[in-house]
Each structure stands twice: as structure tokens, then as C-alpha cells.
Short mmCIF file of C-alpha atoms and ligand atoms in Angstrom, two decimals:
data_model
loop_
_atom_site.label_atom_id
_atom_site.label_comp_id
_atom_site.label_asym_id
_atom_site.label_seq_id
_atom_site.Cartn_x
_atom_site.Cartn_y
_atom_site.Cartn_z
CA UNK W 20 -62.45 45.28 287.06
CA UNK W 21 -64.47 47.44 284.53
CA UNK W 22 -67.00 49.92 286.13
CA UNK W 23 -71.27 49.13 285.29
CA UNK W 24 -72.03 52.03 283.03
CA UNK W 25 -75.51 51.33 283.85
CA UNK W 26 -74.95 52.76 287.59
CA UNK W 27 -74.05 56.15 286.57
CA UNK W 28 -76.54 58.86 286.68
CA UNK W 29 -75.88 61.56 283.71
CA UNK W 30 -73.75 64.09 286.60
CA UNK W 31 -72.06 61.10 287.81
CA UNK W 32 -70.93 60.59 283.90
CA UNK W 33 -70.50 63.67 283.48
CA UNK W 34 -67.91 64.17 286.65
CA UNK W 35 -66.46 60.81 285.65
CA UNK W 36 -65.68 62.60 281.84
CA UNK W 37 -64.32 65.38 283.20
CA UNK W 38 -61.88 63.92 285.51
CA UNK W 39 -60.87 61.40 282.53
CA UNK W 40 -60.10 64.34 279.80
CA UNK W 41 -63.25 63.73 277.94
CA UNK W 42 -65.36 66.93 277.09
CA UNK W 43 -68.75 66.81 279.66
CA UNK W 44 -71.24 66.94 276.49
CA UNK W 45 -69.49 63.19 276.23
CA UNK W 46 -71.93 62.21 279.13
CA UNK W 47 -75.19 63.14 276.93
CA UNK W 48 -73.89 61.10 273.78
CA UNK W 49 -73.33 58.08 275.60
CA UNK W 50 -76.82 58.20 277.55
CA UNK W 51 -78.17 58.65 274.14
CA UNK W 52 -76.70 55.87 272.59
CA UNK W 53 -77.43 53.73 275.57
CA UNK W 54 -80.87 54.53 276.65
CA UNK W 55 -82.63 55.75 273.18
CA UNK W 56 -80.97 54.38 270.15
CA UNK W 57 -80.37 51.05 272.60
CA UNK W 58 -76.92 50.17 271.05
CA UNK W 59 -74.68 48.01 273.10
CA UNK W 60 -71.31 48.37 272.51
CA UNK W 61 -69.16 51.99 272.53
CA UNK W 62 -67.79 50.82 269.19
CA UNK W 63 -71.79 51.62 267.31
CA UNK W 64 -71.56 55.51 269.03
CA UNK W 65 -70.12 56.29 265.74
CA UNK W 66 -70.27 60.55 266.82
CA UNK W 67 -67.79 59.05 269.53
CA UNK W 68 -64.01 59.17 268.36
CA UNK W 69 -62.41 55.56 267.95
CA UNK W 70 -59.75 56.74 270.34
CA UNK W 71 -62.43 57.57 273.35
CA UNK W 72 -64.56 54.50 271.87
CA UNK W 73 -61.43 52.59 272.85
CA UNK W 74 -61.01 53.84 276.40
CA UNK W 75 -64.45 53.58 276.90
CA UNK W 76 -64.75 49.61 276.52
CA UNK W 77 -62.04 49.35 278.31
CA UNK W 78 -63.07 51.03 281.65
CA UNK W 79 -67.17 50.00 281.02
CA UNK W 80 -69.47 47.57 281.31
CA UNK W 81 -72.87 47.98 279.38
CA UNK W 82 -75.37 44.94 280.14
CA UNK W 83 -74.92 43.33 283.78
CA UNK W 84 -78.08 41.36 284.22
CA UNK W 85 -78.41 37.67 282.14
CA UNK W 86 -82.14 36.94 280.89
CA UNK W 87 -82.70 33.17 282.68
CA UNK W 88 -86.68 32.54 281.97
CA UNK W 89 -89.49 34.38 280.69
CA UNK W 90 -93.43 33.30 281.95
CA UNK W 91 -96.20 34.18 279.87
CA UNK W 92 -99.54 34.41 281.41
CA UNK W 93 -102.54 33.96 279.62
CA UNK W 94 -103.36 38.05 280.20
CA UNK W 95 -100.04 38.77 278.50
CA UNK W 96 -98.12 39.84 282.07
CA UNK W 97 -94.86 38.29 281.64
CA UNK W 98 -92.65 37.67 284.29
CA UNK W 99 -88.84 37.82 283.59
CA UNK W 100 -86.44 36.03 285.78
CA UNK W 101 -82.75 37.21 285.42
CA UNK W 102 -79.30 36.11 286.72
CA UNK W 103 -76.99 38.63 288.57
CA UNK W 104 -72.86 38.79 288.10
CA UNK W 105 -73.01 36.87 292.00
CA UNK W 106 -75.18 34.64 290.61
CA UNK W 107 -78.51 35.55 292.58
CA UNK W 108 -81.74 35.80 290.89
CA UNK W 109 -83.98 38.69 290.43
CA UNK W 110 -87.86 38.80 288.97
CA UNK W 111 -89.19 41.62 287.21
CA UNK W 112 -92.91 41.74 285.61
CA UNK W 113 -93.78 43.41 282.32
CA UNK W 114 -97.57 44.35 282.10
CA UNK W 115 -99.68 45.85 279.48
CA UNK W 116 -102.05 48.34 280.84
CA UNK W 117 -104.72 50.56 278.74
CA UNK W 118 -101.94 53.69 278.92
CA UNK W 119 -98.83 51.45 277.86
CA UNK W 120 -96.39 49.10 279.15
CA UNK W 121 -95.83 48.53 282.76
CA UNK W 122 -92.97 47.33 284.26
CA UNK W 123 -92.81 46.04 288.13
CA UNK W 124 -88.56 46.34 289.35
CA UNK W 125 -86.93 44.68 292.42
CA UNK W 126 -85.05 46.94 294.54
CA UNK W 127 -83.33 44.24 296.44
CA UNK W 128 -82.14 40.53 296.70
CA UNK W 129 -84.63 38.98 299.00
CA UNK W 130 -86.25 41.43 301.84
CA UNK W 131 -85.88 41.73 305.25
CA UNK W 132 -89.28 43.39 305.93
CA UNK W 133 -91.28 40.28 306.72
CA UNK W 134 -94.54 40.91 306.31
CA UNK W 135 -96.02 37.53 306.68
CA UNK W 136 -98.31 37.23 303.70
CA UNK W 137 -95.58 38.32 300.83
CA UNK W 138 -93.40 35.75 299.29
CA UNK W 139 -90.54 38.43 298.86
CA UNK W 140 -89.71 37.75 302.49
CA UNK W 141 -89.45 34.27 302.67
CA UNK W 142 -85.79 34.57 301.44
CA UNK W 143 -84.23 37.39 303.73
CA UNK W 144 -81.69 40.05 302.25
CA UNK W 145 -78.70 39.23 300.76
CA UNK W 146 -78.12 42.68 299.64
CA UNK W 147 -79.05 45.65 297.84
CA UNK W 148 -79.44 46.07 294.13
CA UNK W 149 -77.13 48.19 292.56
CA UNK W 150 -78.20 51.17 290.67
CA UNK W 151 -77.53 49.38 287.27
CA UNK W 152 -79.20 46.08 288.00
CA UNK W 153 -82.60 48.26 288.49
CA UNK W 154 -81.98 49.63 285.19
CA UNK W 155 -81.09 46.48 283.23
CA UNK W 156 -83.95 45.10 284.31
CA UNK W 157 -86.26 48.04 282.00
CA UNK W 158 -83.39 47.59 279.44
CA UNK W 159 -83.68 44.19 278.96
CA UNK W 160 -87.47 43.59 278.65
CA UNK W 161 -87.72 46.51 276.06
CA UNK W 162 -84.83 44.41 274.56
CA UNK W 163 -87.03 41.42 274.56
CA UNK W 164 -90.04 42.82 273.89
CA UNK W 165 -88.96 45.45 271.46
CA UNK W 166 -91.38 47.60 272.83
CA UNK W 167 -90.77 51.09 275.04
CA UNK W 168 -91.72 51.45 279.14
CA UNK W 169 -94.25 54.00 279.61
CA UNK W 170 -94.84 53.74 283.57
CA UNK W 171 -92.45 52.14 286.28
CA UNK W 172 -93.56 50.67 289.41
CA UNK W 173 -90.92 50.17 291.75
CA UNK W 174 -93.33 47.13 293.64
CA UNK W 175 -91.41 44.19 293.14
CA UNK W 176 -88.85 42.11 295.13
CA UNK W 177 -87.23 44.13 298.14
CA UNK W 178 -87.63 47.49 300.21
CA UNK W 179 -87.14 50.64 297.81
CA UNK W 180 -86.66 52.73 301.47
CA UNK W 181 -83.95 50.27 302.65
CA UNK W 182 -82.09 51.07 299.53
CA UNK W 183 -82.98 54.60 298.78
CA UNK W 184 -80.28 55.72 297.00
CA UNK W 185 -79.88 53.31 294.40
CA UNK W 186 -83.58 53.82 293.85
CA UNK W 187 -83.35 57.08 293.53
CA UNK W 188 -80.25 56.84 291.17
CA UNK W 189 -82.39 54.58 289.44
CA UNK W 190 -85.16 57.37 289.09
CA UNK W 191 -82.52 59.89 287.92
CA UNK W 192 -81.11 57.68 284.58
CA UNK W 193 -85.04 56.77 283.75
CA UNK W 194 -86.02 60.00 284.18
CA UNK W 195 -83.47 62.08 282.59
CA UNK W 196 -84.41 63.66 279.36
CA UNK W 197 -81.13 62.27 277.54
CA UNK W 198 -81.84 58.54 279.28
CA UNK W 199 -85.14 56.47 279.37
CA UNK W 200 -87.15 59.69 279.59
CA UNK W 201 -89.82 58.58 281.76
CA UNK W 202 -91.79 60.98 283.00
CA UNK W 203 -91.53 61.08 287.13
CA UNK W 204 -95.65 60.86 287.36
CA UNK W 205 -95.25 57.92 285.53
CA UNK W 206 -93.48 56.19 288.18
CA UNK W 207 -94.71 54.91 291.23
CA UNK W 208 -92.11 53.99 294.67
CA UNK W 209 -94.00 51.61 296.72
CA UNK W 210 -92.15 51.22 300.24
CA UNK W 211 -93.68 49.42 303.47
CA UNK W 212 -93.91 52.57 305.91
CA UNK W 213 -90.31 53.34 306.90
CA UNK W 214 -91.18 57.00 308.23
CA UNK W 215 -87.88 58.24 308.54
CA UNK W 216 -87.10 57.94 304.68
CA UNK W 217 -90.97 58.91 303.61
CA UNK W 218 -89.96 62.48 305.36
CA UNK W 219 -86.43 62.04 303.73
CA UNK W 220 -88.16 61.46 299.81
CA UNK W 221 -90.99 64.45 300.91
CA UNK W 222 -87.60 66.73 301.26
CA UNK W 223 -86.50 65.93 297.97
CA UNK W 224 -89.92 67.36 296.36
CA UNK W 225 -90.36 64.68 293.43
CA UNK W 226 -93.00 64.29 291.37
CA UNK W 227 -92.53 60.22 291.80
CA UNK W 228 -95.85 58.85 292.99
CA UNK W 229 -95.73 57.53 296.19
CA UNK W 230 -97.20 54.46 297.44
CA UNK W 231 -97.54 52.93 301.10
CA UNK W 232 -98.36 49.44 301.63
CA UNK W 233 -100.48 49.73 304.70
CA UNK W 234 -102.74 46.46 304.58
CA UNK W 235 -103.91 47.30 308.57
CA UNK W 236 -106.02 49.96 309.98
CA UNK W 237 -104.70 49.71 313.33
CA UNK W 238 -101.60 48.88 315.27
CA UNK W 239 -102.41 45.20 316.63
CA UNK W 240 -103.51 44.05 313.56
CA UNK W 241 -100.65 45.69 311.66
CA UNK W 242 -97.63 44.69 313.50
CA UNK W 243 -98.91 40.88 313.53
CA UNK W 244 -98.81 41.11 309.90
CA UNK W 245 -96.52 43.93 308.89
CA UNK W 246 -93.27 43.82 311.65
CA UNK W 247 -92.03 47.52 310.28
CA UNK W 248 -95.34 48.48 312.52
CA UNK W 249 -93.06 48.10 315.47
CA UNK W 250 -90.47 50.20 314.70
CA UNK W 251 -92.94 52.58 313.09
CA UNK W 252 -96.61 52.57 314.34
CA UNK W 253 -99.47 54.22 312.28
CA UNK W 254 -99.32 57.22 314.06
CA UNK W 255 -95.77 57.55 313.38
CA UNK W 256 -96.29 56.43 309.47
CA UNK W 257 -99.26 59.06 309.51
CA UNK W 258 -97.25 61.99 310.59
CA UNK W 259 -94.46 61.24 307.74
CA UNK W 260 -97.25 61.12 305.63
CA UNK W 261 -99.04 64.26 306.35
CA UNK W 262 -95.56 65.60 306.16
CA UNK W 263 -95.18 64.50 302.54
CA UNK W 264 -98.55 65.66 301.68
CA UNK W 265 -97.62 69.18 303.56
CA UNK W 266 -94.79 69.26 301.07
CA UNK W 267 -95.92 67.87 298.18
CA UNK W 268 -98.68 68.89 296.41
CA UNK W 269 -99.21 65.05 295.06
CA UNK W 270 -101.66 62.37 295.86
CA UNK W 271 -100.82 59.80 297.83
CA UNK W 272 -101.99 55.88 297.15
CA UNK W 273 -102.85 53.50 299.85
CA UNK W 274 -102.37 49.76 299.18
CA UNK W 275 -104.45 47.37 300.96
CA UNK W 276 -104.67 43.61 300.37
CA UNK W 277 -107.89 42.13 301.70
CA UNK W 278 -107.05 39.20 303.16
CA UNK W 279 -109.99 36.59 303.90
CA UNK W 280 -111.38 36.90 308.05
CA UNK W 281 -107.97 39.13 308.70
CA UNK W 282 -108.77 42.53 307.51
CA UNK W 283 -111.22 42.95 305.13
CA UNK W 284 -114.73 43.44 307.85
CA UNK W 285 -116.76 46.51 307.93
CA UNK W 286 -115.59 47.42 310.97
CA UNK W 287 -111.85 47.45 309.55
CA UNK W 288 -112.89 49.67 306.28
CA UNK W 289 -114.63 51.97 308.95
CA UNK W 290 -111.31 52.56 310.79
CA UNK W 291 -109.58 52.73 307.69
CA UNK W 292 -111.85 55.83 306.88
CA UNK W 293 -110.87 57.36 309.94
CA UNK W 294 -107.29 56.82 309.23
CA UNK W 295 -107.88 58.54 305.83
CA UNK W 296 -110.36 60.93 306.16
CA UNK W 297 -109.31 64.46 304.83
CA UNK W 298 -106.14 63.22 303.16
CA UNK W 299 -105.12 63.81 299.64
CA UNK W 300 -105.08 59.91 298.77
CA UNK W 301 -106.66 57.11 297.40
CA UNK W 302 -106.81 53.01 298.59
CA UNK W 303 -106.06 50.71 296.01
CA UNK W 304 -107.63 47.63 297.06
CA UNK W 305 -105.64 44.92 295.88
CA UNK W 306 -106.84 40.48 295.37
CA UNK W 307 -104.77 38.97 297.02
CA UNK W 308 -102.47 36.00 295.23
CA UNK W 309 -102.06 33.23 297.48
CA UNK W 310 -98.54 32.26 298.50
CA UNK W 311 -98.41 28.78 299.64
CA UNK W 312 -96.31 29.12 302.57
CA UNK W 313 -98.28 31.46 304.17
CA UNK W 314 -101.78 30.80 304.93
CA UNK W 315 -103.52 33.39 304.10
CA UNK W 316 -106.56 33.63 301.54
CA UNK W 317 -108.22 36.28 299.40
CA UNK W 318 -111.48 37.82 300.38
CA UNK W 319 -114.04 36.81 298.23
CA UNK W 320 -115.83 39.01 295.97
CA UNK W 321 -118.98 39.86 297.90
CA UNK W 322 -116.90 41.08 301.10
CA UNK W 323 -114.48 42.27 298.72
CA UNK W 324 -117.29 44.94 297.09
CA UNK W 325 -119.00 45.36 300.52
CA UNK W 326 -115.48 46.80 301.84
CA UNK W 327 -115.36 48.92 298.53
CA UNK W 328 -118.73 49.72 299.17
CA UNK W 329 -118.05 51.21 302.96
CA UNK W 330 -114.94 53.27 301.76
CA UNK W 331 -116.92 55.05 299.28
CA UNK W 332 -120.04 55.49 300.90
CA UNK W 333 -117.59 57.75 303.55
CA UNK W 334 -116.07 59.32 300.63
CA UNK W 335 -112.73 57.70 300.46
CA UNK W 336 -111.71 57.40 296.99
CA UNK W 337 -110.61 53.94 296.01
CA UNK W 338 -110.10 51.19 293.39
CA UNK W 339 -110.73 47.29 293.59
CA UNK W 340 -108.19 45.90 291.39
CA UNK W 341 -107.97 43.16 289.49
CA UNK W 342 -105.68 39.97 289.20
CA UNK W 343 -102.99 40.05 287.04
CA UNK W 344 -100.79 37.02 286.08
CA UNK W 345 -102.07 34.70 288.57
CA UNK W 346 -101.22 31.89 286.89
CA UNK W 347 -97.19 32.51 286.70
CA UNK W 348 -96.91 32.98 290.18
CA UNK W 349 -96.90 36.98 289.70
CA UNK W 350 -96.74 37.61 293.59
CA UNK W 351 -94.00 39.28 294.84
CA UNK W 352 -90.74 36.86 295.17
CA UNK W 353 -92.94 33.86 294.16
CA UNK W 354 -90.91 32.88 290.55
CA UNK W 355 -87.85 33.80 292.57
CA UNK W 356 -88.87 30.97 295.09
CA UNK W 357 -89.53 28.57 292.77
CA UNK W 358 -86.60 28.76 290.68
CA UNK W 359 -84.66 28.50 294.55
CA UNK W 360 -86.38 25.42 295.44
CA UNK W 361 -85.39 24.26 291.97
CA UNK W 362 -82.24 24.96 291.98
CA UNK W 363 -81.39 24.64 295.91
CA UNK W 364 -79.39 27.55 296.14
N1 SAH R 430 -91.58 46.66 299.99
C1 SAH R 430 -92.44 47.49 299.21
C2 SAH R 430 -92.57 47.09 297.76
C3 SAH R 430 -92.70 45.63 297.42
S1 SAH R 430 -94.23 44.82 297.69
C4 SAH R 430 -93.80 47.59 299.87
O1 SAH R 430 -94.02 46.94 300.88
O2 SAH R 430 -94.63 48.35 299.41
C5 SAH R 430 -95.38 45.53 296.58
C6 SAH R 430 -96.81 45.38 297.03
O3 SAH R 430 -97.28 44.03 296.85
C7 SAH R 430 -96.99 45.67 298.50
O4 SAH R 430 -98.15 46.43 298.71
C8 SAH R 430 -97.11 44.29 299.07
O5 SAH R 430 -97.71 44.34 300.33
C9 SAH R 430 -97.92 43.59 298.02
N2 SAH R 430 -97.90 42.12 298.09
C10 SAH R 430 -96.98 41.32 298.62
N3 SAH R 430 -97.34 40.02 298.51
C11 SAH R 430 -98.53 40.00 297.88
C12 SAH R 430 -99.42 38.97 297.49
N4 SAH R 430 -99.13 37.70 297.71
N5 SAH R 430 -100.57 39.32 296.88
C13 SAH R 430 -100.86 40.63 296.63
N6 SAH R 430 -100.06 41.65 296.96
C14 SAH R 430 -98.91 41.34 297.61
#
């Protein structure tokens, strides 16, 4: 079976030359080809002898996702669905901010996180992405879209944490000067509080934002919504985090849904100052987009502002975002659903 080019980093490629009698500089030329001038076969990387072009196609694969649907919302998000070799699908969500184009990547095939307003988690795990199915993903849209990814937010389908090295394999290849050459402050991990790996990425000294999903400000609340509380309470989450923050000199975002009569009263943004006070972060105070399995409802917009309103009267930076792509069911795992129930697979 041939190997997924797309799931090398460049020193992977590099080893892999080396140990197959190409020259290392090999590595560079192919990223090149693959990530900047976009071609997709080894017979176009005409600086690439026809003899190595050969034994290239033989042992690689370039492409390993299939495009299945594109949804168009009437804000211009689109929302790709695409087809894995097994046959699973994935969504990924392209949207056009002031500073560029955006693009949201799934980490994982289903999740097994739970959190009982998110869609993602109505379809557990099947398994992990694989380094070059998080890549295709960016590949493919710019294919589509002949356009270039300025920022990545790794926020869609799946746990980044509970399949950290992929994701940050995935990091490396977009990152790297000779591949997608995205810078790391342009890209954003978003994981659900796993504290053990927060301490693990906060060793490795990126400069990849960091986000954490906390939606709770304090343990009852949290763990009835979010089960990861249980294994990791906000204590525990806090520590990593002050960790990070020790050892990283970046600034951390807090994401927090407001959901309607769950966690959006004053007396919830007043323990969420608490929480916060002192930190080197921000809350990003997110709509929430109704999944109908689940329940749960948005805060309207006067609670919405009067929570805003708390957080910043005690000094806690933070943004009330908007909606995007409500109407193609831009929630996390939502298209994925759909196409599920569709399909009955
Ligand atoms: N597992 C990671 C990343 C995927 S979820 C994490 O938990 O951070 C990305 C973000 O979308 C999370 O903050 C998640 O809580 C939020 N989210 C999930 N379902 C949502 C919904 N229906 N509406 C708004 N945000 C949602």
C-alpha cells in the first residue's frame, strides 16, 4: 500500500529521503511543490529527476480526502463535507474574517468528550485523524476556493488533546516555512480541558494560541455539562493553565457558550471573574447554535450583554461574538449528523 505523503512532516521526509538514497534537500522540493505551487502529481516537480519522479508515485499518495458536499451560507461560511479512504465523513468550515480566510479542522472522527450541548459528541469516536487528513482538509478548500488560509482554528469535529500528535504534526507541515507557511499565532488549538496534555503543549513552548472551552464557572455546573470536569476539575484545569501561562509568555482565550437559564446569570459571570482574575486571558463569549437533540437554547441578547457587561465592569477582557453560518448547520458535528441520518451509516 502506498504511504500518505500528506502525513509527513518536512524531518520525517527528510529521514524518509535519506534512508531511500535521495539527497535530504529532496524533502524541501517536494513540500514546495505540494504545499505552494499546489501541483498534484510528482510527475509536474519538473526540478525532480524522472527517475526519482518515478519512485516517488510509486511509494506516495498525494490527496487522501474526497470533496462530498459544499454548504453555502448566506454570510459566505461554507461548510465542506468530505469522504475518508474508510469511508467516514469529516466537516470542515471555511470562513472569511476581516484579516483573511479562516478555516475550522476536525481532529477526529466523532468525539468521545460528551459535552452535552455539542453535536460533535452525539456520534462517539471511531478514531483519530491522521496527520494527512487534517491537512487535506486546508488543501482542498484552497483547491476549491482558489484562495490561500491565513489563520487555522483547530475547533471543529473531535478532541485536538486526545490526538495530540497528529495535531501537532499537523501544526509542523502548516507551519513550516517550505509547507503552508502559516504563521503559529495564526493558529488557534481549542481542546476541552485535558490538563495533563495542556502542561504537555506548555513544555513544548509554541507560539500556537491556545484555547480552552470552559463553558462553567464551577465544578457542579461543569461536570453536568462538560464530563472531562470529572476527570479534571477546575482547579486541576487552572493549575495546567497557570502552568502554561508560567511558561509561555502568550495569552490565553476562554470560550464560553451562554446557554439560556444554565450559565449565563450574574452570579455565574461573577464567579467566572474570580476564576479569571489576574490571568493573562480573554473570554470569548460565544451564541450558541442550537442542536436539536440537545435541549439547550441561546441566551438572548439582553442577558447576553448584561453578562458582557459584568465581565468588563471587573476588568476581564472579553468579546461577544457573533453567529456565523447558522443556517448550514455550522455547529460542531451538525452537517456530519445530517449527512449520517441520511445516509444511515
Ligand atoms: N474539543 C475541542 C474542540 C472542538 S469544539 C473543545 O472542546 O474545545 C469547538 C468549540 O465549539 C468548543 O468551545 C465547543 O464547546 C463549542 N461548541 C460545541 N457545540 C457548540 C454549539 N452548538 N454552539 C456553539 N458552540 C459550540
Amino acid at each position: 500500500m502506498k504511504l500518505e505523503l500528506l502525513d509527513f512532516t518536512l524531518e520525517a521526509l527528510q529521514d524518509w529521503c535519506i534512508e531511500n538514497g535521495e539527497k535530504p534537500y529532496r524533502a524541501k522540493q517536494i513540500f514546495k511543490w505540494i504545499y505552494q505551487k499546489r501541483v498534484e502529481s510528482f510527475f509536474d516537480m519538473s526540478d525532480i529527476s524522472k527517475q526519482s519522479q518515478e519512485k516517488l508515485d510509486q511509494t506516495f499518495k498525494i490527496s487522501s480526502l474526497q470533496k462530498h458536499l459544499v454548504q453555502v451560507s448566506a454570510d459566505k461560511t461554507q461548510k465542506f463535507l468530505f469522504k475518508t479512504k474508510d469511508g467516514h465523513y469529516i466537516e470542515t468550515v471555511l470562513m472569511f474574517q476581516d484579516y483573511g480566510l479562516s478555516i475550522c479542522v476536525t481532529s477526529q472522527i466523532g468525539c468521545n468528550m460528551g459535552c452535552q450541548f455539542c453535536a460533535s459528541g452525539l456520534l462517539k469516536k471511531k478514531r483519530n485523524l491522521d496527520v494527512s487528513e487534517i491537512v487535506d482538509q486546508i488543501l482542498q478548500v484552497q483547491k476549491e476556493i482558489d484562495g490561500r488560509i491565513s489563520n487555522i482554528v483547530v475547533m471543529g469535529i473531535g478532541e485536538p488533546f486526545d490526538n495530540y500528535e497528529n495535531v501537532m504534526n499537523f501544526v509542523s507541515i502548516v507551519n513550516n516555512d517550505n509547507g503552508l507557511g502559516i504563521g503559529a499565532r495564526r493558529i488557534t488549538i481549542s481542546t476541552c480541558g485535558i490538563a495533563p496534555m495542556i502542561r504537555r503543549f506548555a513544555d513544548e513552548q509554541s507560539q500556537v494560541n491556545l484555547a480552552i472551552s470552559l463553558h462553567a464557572s464551577n465544578d457542579k455546573l461543569r461536570s453536568e455539562i462538560m464530563p472531562i470536569n470529572q476527570a479534571y476539575p477546575i482547579d486541576e484545569l487552572m493549575d495546567a493553565l497557570r502552568y502554561y501561562l508560567d511558561k509561555n509568555n502568550r495569552r490565553l482565550t476562554f470560550e464560553y457558550i451562554l446557554l439560556k437559564d444554565v450559565n449565563d446569570s450574574k452570579e455565574h459571570a461573577l464567579e467566572l471573574v474570580k476564576l479569571i482574575k489576574g490571568m493573562n486571558a480573554y473570554i470569548n463569549l460565544i451564541p450558541y447554535n442550537p442542536v436539536s437533540e440537545h435541549g439547550f437554547q441561546s441566551s438572548d441578547i439582553k442577558t447576553s450583554l448584561a453578562f458582557y457587561d459584568t465581565l468588563m465592569k471587573n476588568k476581564i477582557q472579553c468579546t461577544l461574538r457573533k453567529e456565523q453560518g447558522q443556517d448550514i448547520d455550522a455547529a460542531c458535528g451538525q452537517l456530519r449528523a445530517k449527512q449520517l441520518e441520511r445516509t444511515h451509516i
